[in-house]
mmCIF file of C-alpha atoms in Angstrom:
data_model
loop_
_atom_site.group_PDB
_atom_site.id
_atom_site.type_symbol
_atom_site.label_atom_id
_atom_site.label_comp_id
_atom_site.label_asym_id
_atom_site.label_seq_id
_atom_site.Cartn_x
_atom_site.Cartn_y
_atom_site.Cartn_z
ATOM 1 C CA MET U 10 160.202 -21.914 6.861
ATOM 2 C CA LEU U 11 163.002 -24.994 5.315
ATOM 3 C CA ARG U 12 162.223 -26.798 2.694
ATOM 4 C CA PRO U 13 163.824 -30.097 2.418
ATOM 5 C CA LEU U 14 166.765 -30.911 0.269
ATOM 6 C CA LEU U 15 166.570 -33.466 -2.722
ATOM 7 C CA LEU U 16 169.897 -35.813 -3.365
ATOM 8 C CA VAL U 17 169.707 -36.688 -6.254
ATOM 9 C CA ILE U 18 172.557 -39.372 -7.029
ATOM 10 C CA CYS U 19 173.667 -40.839 -10.356
ATOM 11 C CA THR U 20 174.452 -44.067 -10.125
ATOM 12 C CA VAL U 21 176.440 -46.946 -12.728
ATOM 13 C CA PRO U 22 175.467 -50.221 -11.581
ATOM 14 C CA LEU U 23 178.591 -51.602 -9.630
ATOM 15 C CA PHE U 24 179.298 -53.860 -12.200
ATOM 16 C CA ALA U 25 179.820 -52.304 -15.063
ATOM 17 C CA GLY U 26 182.744 -52.342 -17.309
ATOM 18 C CA ALA U 27 183.147 -55.831 -16.113
ATOM 19 C CA GLN U 28 182.487 -58.083 -19.032
ATOM 20 C CA GLU U 29 183.712 -55.511 -21.422
ATOM 21 C CA GLN U 30 186.880 -56.135 -19.761
ATOM 22 C CA LEU U 31 186.719 -59.604 -19.551
ATOM 23 C CA GLN U 32 186.295 -59.415 -22.957
ATOM 24 C CA LYS U 33 189.301 -57.206 -24.058
ATOM 25 C CA THR U 34 191.162 -59.820 -21.689
ATOM 26 C CA VAL U 35 189.097 -63.184 -23.662
ATOM 27 C CA GLY U 36 190.100 -60.615 -26.660
ATOM 28 C CA GLU U 37 194.107 -60.711 -26.703
ATOM 29 C CA VAL U 38 194.253 -64.215 -25.273
ATOM 30 C CA LEU U 39 192.448 -65.479 -28.773
ATOM 31 C CA ARG U 40 194.874 -63.108 -30.325
ATOM 32 C CA THR U 41 197.850 -64.571 -29.007
ATOM 33 C CA LEU U 42 196.410 -68.059 -29.574
ATOM 34 C CA ASP U 43 195.858 -67.201 -32.934
ATOM 35 C CA SER U 44 199.872 -65.404 -33.560
ATOM 36 C CA LYS U 45 202.291 -67.396 -35.313
ATOM 37 C CA LYS U 46 204.866 -66.756 -32.788
ATOM 38 C CA PRO U 47 206.194 -68.996 -30.564
ATOM 39 C CA LEU U 48 204.454 -71.293 -28.077
ATOM 40 C CA ARG U 49 206.746 -69.712 -25.262
ATOM 41 C CA GLU U 50 205.852 -66.643 -26.056
ATOM 42 C CA LYS U 51 202.240 -67.604 -26.312
ATOM 43 C CA ARG U 52 202.459 -69.102 -22.490
ATOM 44 C CA ASN U 53 204.821 -66.013 -21.276
ATOM 45 C CA THR U 54 201.745 -63.335 -23.314
ATOM 46 C CA ILE U 55 199.195 -65.431 -21.794
ATOM 47 C CA ALA U 56 200.734 -65.606 -18.121
ATOM 48 C CA LYS U 57 200.633 -61.743 -17.250
ATOM 49 C CA LEU U 58 196.995 -61.582 -19.068
ATOM 50 C CA TYR U 59 196.305 -64.075 -16.155
ATOM 51 C CA TYR U 60 198.472 -62.192 -13.773
ATOM 52 C CA ASP U 61 197.329 -59.199 -14.385
ATOM 53 C CA ASN U 62 192.851 -60.124 -14.512
ATOM 54 C CA PHE U 63 192.972 -62.873 -11.221
ATOM 55 C CA ASP U 64 192.960 -61.795 -7.516
ATOM 56 C CA LEU U 65 195.334 -65.152 -6.565
ATOM 57 C CA GLU U 66 194.642 -63.561 -3.216
ATOM 58 C CA LYS U 67 190.724 -63.775 -3.047
ATOM 59 C CA MET U 68 190.839 -67.771 -5.718
ATOM 60 C CA ALA U 69 193.090 -68.873 -2.774
ATOM 61 C CA ALA U 70 190.575 -67.336 0.070
ATOM 62 C CA ASN U 71 187.894 -69.153 -1.154
ATOM 63 C CA THR U 72 188.868 -72.430 -2.070
ATOM 64 C CA LEU U 73 189.950 -72.519 0.861
ATOM 65 C CA LYS U 74 186.797 -71.003 2.696
ATOM 66 C CA ALA U 75 187.733 -70.925 6.657
ATOM 67 C CA ASP U 76 190.850 -72.891 6.654
ATOM 68 C CA PHE U 77 192.022 -69.374 3.904
ATOM 69 C CA ASN U 78 191.808 -67.548 7.400
ATOM 70 C CA LYS U 79 193.319 -69.519 10.367
ATOM 71 C CA LEU U 80 197.197 -69.616 8.164
ATOM 72 C CA SER U 81 199.508 -67.147 8.436
ATOM 73 C CA PRO U 82 200.174 -64.437 6.818
ATOM 74 C CA HIS U 83 202.858 -65.853 5.707
ATOM 75 C CA GLU U 84 201.313 -68.833 4.564
ATOM 76 C CA GLN U 85 197.931 -67.037 3.052
ATOM 77 C CA LYS U 86 200.339 -65.595 0.516
ATOM 78 C CA GLN U 87 202.368 -68.930 -0.210
ATOM 79 C CA PHE U 88 199.308 -70.899 -1.257
ATOM 80 C CA ALA U 89 198.359 -68.125 -3.306
ATOM 81 C CA GLN U 90 201.138 -67.182 -5.229
ATOM 82 C CA LYS U 91 201.035 -71.678 -5.537
ATOM 83 C CA PHE U 92 197.978 -71.940 -6.101
ATOM 84 C CA GLY U 93 197.468 -69.575 -8.494
ATOM 85 C CA LYS U 94 201.443 -70.269 -10.481
ATOM 86 C CA PHE U 95 199.542 -74.107 -10.412
ATOM 87 C CA VAL U 96 195.865 -72.833 -11.750
ATOM 88 C CA LEU U 97 197.866 -70.742 -14.469
ATOM 89 C CA GLU U 98 199.770 -74.225 -15.353
ATOM 90 C CA PHE U 99 197.088 -76.477 -15.606
ATOM 91 C CA TYR U 100 195.165 -74.093 -17.677
ATOM 92 C CA LEU U 101 198.818 -72.959 -19.906
ATOM 93 C CA THR U 102 199.431 -77.708 -21.225
ATOM 94 C CA LYS U 103 195.757 -77.197 -22.868
ATOM 95 C CA ILE U 104 196.486 -74.370 -25.125
ATOM 96 C CA GLU U 105 198.428 -77.113 -28.019
ATOM 97 C CA ARG U 106 194.101 -78.371 -27.943
ATOM 98 C CA TYR U 107 193.330 -74.440 -28.863
ATOM 99 C CA ASN U 108 191.819 -74.911 -32.813
ATOM 100 C CA LYS U 109 190.081 -71.688 -33.243
ATOM 101 C CA ASN U 110 187.540 -72.263 -30.610
ATOM 102 C CA LYS U 111 184.802 -69.335 -30.385
ATOM 103 C CA VAL U 112 184.002 -67.123 -26.659
ATOM 104 C CA GLU U 113 180.764 -65.933 -27.093
ATOM 105 C CA PHE U 114 179.779 -63.885 -23.995
ATOM 106 C CA VAL U 115 175.938 -64.419 -22.757
ATOM 107 C CA GLY U 116 175.454 -61.511 -19.781
ATOM 108 C CA GLU U 117 176.255 -60.540 -15.957
ATOM 109 C CA GLU U 118 174.206 -61.053 -12.751
ATOM 110 C CA ALA U 119 175.425 -59.054 -9.625
ATOM 111 C CA LYS U 120 175.490 -60.805 -6.946
ATOM 112 C CA GLY U 121 176.037 -58.249 -4.095
ATOM 113 C CA ASN U 122 179.271 -56.646 -4.543
ATOM 114 C CA ARG U 123 179.899 -58.949 -7.430
ATOM 115 C CA VAL U 124 179.293 -60.578 -10.498
ATOM 116 C CA VAL U 125 179.131 -63.698 -13.045
ATOM 117 C CA VAL U 126 179.744 -62.726 -16.708
ATOM 118 C CA LYS U 127 178.473 -65.607 -18.228
ATOM 119 C CA THR U 128 180.222 -67.499 -21.494
ATOM 120 C CA LEU U 129 180.177 -69.679 -24.053
ATOM 121 C CA LEU U 130 183.712 -71.663 -24.785
ATOM 122 C CA GLU U 131 183.486 -74.498 -28.060
ATOM 123 C CA TYR U 132 185.032 -77.184 -27.103
ATOM 124 C CA GLU U 133 184.935 -80.305 -29.418
ATOM 125 C CA GLY U 134 182.206 -79.378 -31.105
ATOM 126 C CA LYS U 135 179.854 -78.423 -28.535
ATOM 127 C CA MET U 136 179.389 -75.242 -26.710
ATOM 128 C CA ALA U 137 180.104 -75.368 -22.425
ATOM 129 C CA ALA U 138 179.209 -73.186 -19.735
ATOM 130 C CA VAL U 139 182.711 -71.503 -18.434
ATOM 131 C CA ASN U 140 181.324 -69.073 -15.951
ATOM 132 C CA TYR U 141 183.990 -65.985 -14.778
ATOM 133 C CA PHE U 142 183.282 -64.949 -10.592
ATOM 134 C CA MET U 143 184.364 -61.364 -10.517
ATOM 135 C CA ALA U 144 185.080 -58.395 -7.940
ATOM 136 C CA GLU U 145 186.002 -55.366 -8.258
ATOM 137 C CA LYS U 146 189.641 -54.443 -6.749
ATOM 138 C CA ASP U 147 191.433 -50.860 -7.037
ATOM 139 C CA GLY U 148 189.344 -49.901 -9.579
ATOM 140 C CA ARG U 149 189.816 -52.919 -11.995
ATOM 141 C CA TRP U 150 187.035 -55.712 -12.241
ATOM 142 C CA LEU U 151 189.325 -58.925 -11.168
ATOM 143 C CA VAL U 152 188.909 -63.159 -11.911
ATOM 144 C CA TYR U 153 188.471 -64.972 -8.336
ATOM 145 C CA ASP U 154 186.819 -67.947 -9.462
ATOM 146 C CA PHE U 155 185.370 -69.671 -12.506
ATOM 147 C CA GLU U 156 183.702 -72.386 -13.222
ATOM 148 C CA VAL U 157 182.831 -74.629 -16.673
ATOM 149 C CA GLU U 158 180.285 -76.747 -16.527
ATOM 150 C CA GLY U 159 178.055 -76.288 -13.344
ATOM 151 C CA VAL U 160 182.425 -76.968 -11.625
ATOM 152 C CA ARG U 161 183.815 -74.702 -10.289
ATOM 153 C CA LEU U 162 187.337 -74.574 -9.194
ATOM 154 C CA SER U 163 187.365 -73.442 -5.770
ATOM 155 C CA SER U 164 185.135 -76.291 -5.080
ATOM 156 C CA THR U 165 187.224 -78.787 -6.966
ATOM 157 C CA TYR U 166 190.254 -78.202 -4.896
ATOM 158 C CA ARG U 167 188.066 -76.998 -1.456
ATOM 159 C CA ASN U 168 188.239 -81.123 0.135
ATOM 160 C CA GLN U 169 191.164 -81.991 -1.152
ATOM 161 C CA PHE U 170 193.222 -79.017 0.683
ATOM 162 C CA ALA U 171 191.036 -79.423 3.317
ATOM 163 C CA SER U 172 192.238 -82.851 4.047
ATOM 164 C CA LEU U 173 195.697 -82.099 3.665
ATOM 165 C CA LEU U 174 195.290 -79.324 6.358
ATOM 166 C CA LYS U 175 193.927 -81.787 8.767
ATOM 167 C CA LYS U 176 195.983 -84.389 8.037
ATOM 168 C CA GLY U 177 199.638 -82.771 8.031
ATOM 169 C CA GLY U 178 198.655 -79.066 8.414
ATOM 170 C CA PHE U 179 200.701 -76.440 5.829
ATOM 171 C CA SER U 180 203.901 -77.922 5.026
ATOM 172 C CA GLU U 181 201.397 -81.588 3.909
ATOM 173 C CA LEU U 182 199.063 -79.400 1.787
ATOM 174 C CA ASP U 183 202.855 -77.345 0.456
ATOM 175 C CA ALA U 184 204.023 -80.369 -0.336
ATOM 176 C CA GLU U 185 201.209 -81.103 -2.979
ATOM 177 C CA LEU U 186 200.911 -77.896 -4.068
ATOM 178 C CA ASP U 187 205.202 -78.646 -5.200
ATOM 179 C CA LYS U 188 203.936 -81.458 -6.490
ATOM 180 C CA LEU U 189 201.336 -80.467 -9.024
ATOM 181 C CA LEU U 190 203.964 -77.696 -10.164
ATOM 182 C CA ALA U 191 206.023 -79.847 -11.032
ATOM 183 C CA LYS U 192 203.164 -82.187 -12.842
ATOM 184 C CA TYR U 193 202.429 -79.496 -14.942
ATOM 185 C CA SER U 194 205.020 -76.942 -15.183
ATOM 186 C CA GLN U 195 206.735 -76.788 -18.315
#
């Protein structure tokens, strides 16, 4: 008589490590901001951390939604690089406002094969909700979107970028990104 083979699989939740990874990265950013390094060196360190921990292609695709798939592979890559650089440069302009602001990690929530890591960030004496949307890629959790007080990065630019694509195609969108980069790059 054959007996059924019982297979017991011990699984680790898919989101295991996402919050810990983000905590480590945020800790490195805060140590950099607290350091006595020159501003240029701080910006360079934070830029490296950003590029190591954000999935720019997924961030770009998430921002454009269906319009992203209408772009050629070259345009997709170009958009991802420029949009990613714009996001970085925009937030780097804010580092002079840093004043030993507190960051609290308040939990994580699995949504399919993605995770939302919830934090509170001290800003102007109040705690603001900042959520990081992360997905696993090549064994690491990478941020592909974030939300500040209920407003997601992807949603903020989606309509504007869709309108530019409809009006003048990729060249119009690319020109707008060049303007945004010129405005925020230092």
